[in-house]
Short mmCIF file of C-alpha atoms in Angstrom, two decimals:
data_model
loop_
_atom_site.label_atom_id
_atom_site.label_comp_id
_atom_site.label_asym_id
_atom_site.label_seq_id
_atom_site.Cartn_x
_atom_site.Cartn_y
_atom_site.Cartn_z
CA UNK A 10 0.00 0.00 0.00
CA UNK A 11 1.16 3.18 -0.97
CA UNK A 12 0.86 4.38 3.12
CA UNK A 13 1.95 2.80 5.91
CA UNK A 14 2.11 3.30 9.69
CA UNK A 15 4.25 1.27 12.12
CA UNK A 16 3.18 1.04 15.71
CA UNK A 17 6.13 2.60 18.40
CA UNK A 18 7.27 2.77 21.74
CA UNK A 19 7.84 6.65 23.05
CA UNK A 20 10.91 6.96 24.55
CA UNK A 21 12.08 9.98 26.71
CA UNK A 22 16.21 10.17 27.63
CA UNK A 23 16.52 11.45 31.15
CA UNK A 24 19.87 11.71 32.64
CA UNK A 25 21.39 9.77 35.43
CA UNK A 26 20.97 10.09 38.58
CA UNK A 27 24.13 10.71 41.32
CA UNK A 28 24.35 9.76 44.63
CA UNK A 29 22.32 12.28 47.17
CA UNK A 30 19.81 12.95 43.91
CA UNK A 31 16.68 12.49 46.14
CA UNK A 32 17.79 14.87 48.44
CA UNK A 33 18.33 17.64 45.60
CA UNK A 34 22.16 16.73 44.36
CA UNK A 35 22.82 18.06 41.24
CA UNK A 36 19.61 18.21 39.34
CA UNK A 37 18.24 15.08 41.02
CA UNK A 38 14.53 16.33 41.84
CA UNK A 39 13.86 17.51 38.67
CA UNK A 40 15.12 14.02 36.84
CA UNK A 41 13.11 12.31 39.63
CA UNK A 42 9.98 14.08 38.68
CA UNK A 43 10.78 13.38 35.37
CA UNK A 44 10.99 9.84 36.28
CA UNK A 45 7.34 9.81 38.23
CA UNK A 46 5.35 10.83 34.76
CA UNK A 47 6.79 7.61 32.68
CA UNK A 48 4.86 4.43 32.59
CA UNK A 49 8.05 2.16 32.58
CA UNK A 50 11.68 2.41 32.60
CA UNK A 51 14.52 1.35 30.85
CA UNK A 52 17.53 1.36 33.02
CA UNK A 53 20.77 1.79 30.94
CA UNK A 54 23.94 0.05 32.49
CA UNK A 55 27.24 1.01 31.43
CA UNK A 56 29.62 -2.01 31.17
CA UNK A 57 32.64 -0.66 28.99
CA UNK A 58 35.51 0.80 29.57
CA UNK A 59 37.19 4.27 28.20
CA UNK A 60 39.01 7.00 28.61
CA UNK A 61 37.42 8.56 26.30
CA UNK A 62 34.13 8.59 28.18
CA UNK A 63 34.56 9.57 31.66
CA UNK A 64 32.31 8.03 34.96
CA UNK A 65 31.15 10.74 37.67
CA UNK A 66 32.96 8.11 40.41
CA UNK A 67 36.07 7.73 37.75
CA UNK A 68 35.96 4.19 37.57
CA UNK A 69 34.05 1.31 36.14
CA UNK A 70 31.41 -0.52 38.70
CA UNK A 71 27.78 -1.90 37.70
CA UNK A 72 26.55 -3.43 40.70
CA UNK A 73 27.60 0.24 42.54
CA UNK A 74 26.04 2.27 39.82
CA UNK A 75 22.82 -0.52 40.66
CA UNK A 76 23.00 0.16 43.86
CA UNK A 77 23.05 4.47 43.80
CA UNK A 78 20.12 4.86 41.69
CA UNK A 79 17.82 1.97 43.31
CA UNK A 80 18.93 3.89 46.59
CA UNK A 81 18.03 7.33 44.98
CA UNK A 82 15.10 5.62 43.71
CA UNK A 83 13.59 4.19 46.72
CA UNK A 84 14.44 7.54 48.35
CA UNK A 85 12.22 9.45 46.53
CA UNK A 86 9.62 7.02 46.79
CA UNK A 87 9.79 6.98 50.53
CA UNK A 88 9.57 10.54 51.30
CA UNK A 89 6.11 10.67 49.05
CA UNK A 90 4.70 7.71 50.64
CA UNK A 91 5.42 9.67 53.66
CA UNK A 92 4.11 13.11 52.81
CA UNK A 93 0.56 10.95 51.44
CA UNK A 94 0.09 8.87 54.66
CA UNK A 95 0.78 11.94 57.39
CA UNK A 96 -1.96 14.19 54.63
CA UNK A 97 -4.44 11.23 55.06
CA UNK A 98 -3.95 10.80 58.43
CA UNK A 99 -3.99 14.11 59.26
CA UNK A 100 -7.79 14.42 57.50
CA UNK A 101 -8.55 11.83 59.97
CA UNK A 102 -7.92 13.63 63.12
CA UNK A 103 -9.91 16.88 62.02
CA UNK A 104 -12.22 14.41 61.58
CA UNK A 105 -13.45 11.96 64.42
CA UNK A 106 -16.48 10.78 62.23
CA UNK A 107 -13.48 9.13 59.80
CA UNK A 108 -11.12 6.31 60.45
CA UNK A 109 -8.38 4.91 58.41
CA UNK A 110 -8.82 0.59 57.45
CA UNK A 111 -6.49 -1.64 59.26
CA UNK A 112 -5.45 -2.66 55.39
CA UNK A 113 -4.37 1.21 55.22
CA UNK A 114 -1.41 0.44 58.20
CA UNK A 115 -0.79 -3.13 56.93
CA UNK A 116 -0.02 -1.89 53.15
CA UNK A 117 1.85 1.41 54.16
CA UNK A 118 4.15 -0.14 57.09
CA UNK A 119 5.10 -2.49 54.65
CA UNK A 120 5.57 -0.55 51.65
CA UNK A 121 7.66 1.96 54.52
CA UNK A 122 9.69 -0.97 55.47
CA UNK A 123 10.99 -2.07 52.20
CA UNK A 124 11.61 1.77 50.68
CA UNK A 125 13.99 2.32 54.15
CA UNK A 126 15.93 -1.01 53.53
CA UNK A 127 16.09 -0.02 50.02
CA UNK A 128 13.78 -2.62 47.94
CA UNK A 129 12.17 -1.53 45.12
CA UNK A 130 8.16 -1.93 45.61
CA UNK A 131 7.15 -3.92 42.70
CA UNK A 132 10.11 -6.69 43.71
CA UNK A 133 10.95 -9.07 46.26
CA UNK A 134 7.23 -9.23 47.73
CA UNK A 135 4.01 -10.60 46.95
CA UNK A 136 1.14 -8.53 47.43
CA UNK A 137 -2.25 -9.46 47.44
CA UNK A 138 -5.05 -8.22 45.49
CA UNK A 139 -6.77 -5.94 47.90
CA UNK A 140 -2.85 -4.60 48.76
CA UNK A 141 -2.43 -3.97 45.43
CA UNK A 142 -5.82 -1.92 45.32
CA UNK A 143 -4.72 0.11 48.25
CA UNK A 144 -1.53 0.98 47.09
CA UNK A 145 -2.76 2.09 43.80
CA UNK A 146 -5.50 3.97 45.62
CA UNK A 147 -3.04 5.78 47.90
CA UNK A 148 0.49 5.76 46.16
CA UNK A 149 -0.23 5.28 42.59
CA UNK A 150 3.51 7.99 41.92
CA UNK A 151 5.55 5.64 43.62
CA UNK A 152 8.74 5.23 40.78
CA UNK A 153 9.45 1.43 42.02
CA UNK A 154 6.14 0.14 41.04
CA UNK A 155 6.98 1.07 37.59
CA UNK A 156 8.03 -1.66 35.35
CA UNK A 157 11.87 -1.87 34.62
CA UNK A 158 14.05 -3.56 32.16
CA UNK A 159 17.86 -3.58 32.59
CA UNK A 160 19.59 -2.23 29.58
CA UNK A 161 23.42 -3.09 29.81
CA UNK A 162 25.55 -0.97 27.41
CA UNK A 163 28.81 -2.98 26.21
CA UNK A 164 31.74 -2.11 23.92
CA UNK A 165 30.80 -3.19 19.81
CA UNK A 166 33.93 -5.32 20.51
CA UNK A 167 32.32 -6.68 23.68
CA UNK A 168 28.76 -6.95 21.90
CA UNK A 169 30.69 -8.73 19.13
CA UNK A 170 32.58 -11.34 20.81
CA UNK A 171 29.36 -12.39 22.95
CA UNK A 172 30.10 -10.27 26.38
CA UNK A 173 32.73 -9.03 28.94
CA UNK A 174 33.60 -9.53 32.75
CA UNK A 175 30.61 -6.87 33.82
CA UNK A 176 28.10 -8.79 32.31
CA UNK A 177 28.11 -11.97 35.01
CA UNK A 178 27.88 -9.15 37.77
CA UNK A 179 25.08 -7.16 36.72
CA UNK A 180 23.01 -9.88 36.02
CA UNK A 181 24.17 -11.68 39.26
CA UNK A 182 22.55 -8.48 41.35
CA UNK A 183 19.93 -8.35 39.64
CA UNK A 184 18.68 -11.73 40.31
CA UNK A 185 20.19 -10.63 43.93
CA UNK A 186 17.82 -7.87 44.21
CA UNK A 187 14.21 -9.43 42.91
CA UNK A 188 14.85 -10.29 39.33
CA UNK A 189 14.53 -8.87 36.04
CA UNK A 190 14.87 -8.81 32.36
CA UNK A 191 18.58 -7.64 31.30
CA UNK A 192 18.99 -6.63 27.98
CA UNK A 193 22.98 -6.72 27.05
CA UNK A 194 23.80 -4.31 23.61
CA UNK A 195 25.92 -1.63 22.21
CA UNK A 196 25.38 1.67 21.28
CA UNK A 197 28.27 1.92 19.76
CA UNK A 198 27.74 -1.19 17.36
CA UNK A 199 24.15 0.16 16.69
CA UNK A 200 25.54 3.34 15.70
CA UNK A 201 28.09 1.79 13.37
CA UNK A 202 25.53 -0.22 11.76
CA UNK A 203 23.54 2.88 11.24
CA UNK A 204 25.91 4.58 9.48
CA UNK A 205 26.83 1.85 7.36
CA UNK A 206 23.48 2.11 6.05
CA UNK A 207 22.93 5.60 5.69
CA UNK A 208 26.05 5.38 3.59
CA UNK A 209 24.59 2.85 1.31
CA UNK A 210 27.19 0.55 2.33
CA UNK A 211 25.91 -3.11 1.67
CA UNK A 212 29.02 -5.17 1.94
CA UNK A 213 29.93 -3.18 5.24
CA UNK A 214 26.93 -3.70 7.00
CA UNK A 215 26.95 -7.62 5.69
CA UNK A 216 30.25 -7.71 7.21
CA UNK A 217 29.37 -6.03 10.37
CA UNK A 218 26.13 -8.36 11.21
CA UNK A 219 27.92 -11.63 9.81
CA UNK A 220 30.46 -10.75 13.05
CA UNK A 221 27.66 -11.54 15.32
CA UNK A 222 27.14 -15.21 13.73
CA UNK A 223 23.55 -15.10 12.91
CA UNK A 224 22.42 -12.38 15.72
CA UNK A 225 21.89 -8.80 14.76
CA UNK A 226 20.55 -5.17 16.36
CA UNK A 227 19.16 -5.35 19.67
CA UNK A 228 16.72 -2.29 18.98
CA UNK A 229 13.68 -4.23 17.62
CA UNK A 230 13.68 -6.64 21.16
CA UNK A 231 14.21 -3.75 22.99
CA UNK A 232 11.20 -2.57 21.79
CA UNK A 233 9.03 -5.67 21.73
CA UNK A 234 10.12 -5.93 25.22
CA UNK A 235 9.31 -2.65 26.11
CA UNK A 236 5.56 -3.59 24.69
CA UNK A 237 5.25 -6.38 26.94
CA UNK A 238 6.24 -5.05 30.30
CA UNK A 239 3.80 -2.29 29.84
CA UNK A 240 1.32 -4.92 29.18
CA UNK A 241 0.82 -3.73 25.43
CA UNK A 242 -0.05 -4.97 21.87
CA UNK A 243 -1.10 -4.51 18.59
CA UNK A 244 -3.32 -4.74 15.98
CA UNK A 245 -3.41 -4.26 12.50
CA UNK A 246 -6.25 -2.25 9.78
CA UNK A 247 -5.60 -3.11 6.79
CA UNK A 248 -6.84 -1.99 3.06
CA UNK A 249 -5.61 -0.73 -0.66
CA UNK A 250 -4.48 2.57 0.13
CA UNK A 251 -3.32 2.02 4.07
CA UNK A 252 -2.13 -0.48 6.35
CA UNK A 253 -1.86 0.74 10.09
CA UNK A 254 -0.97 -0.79 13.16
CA UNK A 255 -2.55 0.04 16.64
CA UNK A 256 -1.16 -0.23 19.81
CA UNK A 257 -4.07 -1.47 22.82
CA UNK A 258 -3.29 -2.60 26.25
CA UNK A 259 -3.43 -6.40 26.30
CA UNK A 260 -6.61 -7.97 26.90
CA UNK A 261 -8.89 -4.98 25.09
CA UNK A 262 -12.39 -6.06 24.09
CA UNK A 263 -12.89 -5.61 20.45
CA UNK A 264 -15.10 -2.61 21.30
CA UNK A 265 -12.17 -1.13 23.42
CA UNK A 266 -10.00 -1.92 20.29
CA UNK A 267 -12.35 -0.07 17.93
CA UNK A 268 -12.22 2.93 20.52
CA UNK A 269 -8.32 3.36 20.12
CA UNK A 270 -8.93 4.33 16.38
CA UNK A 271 -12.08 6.77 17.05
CA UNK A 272 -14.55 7.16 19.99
CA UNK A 273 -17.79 6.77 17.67
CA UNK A 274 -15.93 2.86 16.86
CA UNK A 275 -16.37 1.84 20.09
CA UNK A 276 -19.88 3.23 20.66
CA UNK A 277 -21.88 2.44 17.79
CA UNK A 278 -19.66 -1.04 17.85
CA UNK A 279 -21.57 -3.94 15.86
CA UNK A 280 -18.86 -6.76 15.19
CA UNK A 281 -15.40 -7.34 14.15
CA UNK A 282 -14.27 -9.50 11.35
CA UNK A 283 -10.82 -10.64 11.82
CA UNK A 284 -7.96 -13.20 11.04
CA UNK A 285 -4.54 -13.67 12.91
CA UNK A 286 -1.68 -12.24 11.10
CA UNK A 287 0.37 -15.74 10.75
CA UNK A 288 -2.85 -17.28 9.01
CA UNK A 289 -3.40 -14.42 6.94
CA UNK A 290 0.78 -14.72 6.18
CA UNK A 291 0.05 -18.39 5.23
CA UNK A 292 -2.98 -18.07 3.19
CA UNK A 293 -2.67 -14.89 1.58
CA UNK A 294 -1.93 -15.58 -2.41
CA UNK A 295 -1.16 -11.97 -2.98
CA UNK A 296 -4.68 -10.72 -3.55
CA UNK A 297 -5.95 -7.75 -2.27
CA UNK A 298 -8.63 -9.14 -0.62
CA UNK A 299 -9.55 -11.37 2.08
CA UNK A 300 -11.13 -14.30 -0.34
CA UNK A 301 -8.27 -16.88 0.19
CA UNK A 302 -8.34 -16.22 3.72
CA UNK A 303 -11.62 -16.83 3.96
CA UNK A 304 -11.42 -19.99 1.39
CA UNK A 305 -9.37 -21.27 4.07
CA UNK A 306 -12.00 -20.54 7.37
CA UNK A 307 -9.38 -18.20 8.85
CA UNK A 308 -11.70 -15.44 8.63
CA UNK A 309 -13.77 -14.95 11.77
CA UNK A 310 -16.64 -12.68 12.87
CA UNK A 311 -16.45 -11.84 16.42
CA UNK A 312 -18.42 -9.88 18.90
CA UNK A 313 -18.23 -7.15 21.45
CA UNK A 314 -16.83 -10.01 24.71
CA UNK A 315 -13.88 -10.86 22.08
CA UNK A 316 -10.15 -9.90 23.24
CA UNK A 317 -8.07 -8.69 20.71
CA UNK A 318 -5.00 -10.67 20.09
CA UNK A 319 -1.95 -9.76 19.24
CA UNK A 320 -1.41 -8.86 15.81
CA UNK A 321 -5.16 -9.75 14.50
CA UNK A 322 -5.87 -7.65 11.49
CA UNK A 323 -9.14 -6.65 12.21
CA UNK A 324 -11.92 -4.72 10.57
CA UNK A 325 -14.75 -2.77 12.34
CA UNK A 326 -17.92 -2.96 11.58
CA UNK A 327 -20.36 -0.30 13.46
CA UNK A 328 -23.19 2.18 13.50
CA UNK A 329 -21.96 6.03 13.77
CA UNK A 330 -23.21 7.16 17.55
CA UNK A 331 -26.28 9.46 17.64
CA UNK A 332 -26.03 11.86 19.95
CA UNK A 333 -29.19 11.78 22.23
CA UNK A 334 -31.49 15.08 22.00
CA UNK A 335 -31.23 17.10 25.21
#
């Protein structure tokens, strides 16, 4: 189709964080605050070594670097847990009709204890449904609720020959510290292999990704990842003059689905016809139509209790909303 429109993950850079950052260091608030509006975070791990590039501590140490911003981290989270609990308990003494749920002390000594002895909310505990309620009720900002995947940063020589001696550590604290998805690349091979391309340079970049024995850039898992920790997907629309892909949190209704493109989808919401995108890759003939895919009884009709699946190429059927007289 002449126009076509990929899904994508936003990304926002903010810097890193130094040691004393929750207490206003450097420009630590304001990165912090930063850090509060995002849904999830990639945490980028440096594991080379350079002159070139200089370290705020002057040397080379994962696991410390870990260590500093998870501290920052639960820092910040600890002194707004704080400031919400004294505000609600506060309301309660100018109040004496009011009185705060024994669930309310259970969740928030808990979630107190762990921030002082430095452990990141959403690991290393297993809360229960109502605690989960409560805490999103009463400390939905907290930074270490938000999902997190480990981003290690190698040399292209390290990336290359298949790792280096920081690697092993990282990894080792973060299974130490609750567990988590760690993510080795390079920037610095990404950014070669950019470059070779820009150039036009085919037998460069075919050299460059036959180094890596059958592996190539890291950027399309990073983002796929990214998707799945914030509990995303996609869908597909498809036609002769268009193909677009949606993004939808997983588990959308079809209606829900529908809404993502326009409200008046979702309303006036009648059925979706659908097919998977690996059928409609194995019975597709090259027509421009749906007829082999239906031939085949991969084409479905589905109704308004349906959840979307990943990468269904769907096609809304509805009745545009009339607005009701006033």
């Amino acid at each position: 189709p002449p126009s076509t429109y990929p899904a994508y993950l936003h990304l926002v850079d903010i810097a890193g964080l130094i040691k004393g950052a929750s207490e206003g260091a450097g420009l630590g608030n304001a990165f912090l605050s930063h850090i509060q509006a995002v849904d999830g975070i990639f945490h980028l791990v440096r594991a080379f070594d350079s002159k070139e590039v200089s370290h705020v501590d002057d040397t080379i140490d994962p696991a410390r670097d870990l260590e500093t911003i998870t501290e920052e981290l639960c820092k910040k989270d600890l002194a707004y847990v704080i400031q919400q609990r004294e505000a609600r308990e506060k309301d309660v003494k100018k109040n004496p009709t009011m009185k705060l749920p024994p669930l309310f002390f259970t969740v928030m000594d808990k979630v107190q204890d762990m921030l002082e002895n430095n452990q990141p909310l959403a690991k290393g505990c297993e809360w229960t449904a109502p605690e989960v309620d409560k805490i999103n009720e009463l400390i939905p900002g907290c930074i270490t609720l938000k999902p997190m995947v480990y981003l290690v940063n190698c040399s292209e020589q390290s990336f290359v020959s298949g790792g280096n001696r920081y690697i092993t550590k990282i990894k080792d604290w973060v299974n130490s510290h609750g567990g988590g998805l760690v993510i080795p690349f390079s920037i610095e091979f990404e950014e070669s292999l950019v470059g070779l391309r820009k150039a036009g340079d085919l037998d460069g970049e075919k050299a460059l990704l036959d180094s890596l024995n059958g592996r190539g850039s890291v950027l399309p898992r990073i983002v796929k990842c990214g998707y799945k920790q914030l509990k995303l997907m996609y869908y597909f629309t498809a036609g002769e003059k268009e193909v677009r892909c949606w993004t939808v949190a997983t588990g959308a209704t079809a209606p829900q689905a529908a809404g993502v493109i326009h409200t008046d989808f979702e309303a006036g919401f009648i059925k979706l016809e659908c097919c998977s995108y690996d059928d409609f890759m194995e019975h597709n003939k090259g027509e421009k139509s749906m007829a082999s895919i239906k031939a085949a009884g991969k084409y479905r009709q589905e109704g308004k209790n349906y959840i979307v699946q990943d990468g269904d190429i769907c096609h809304f059927l509805f009745n545009k909303a009339v607005s009701k007289k006033k």
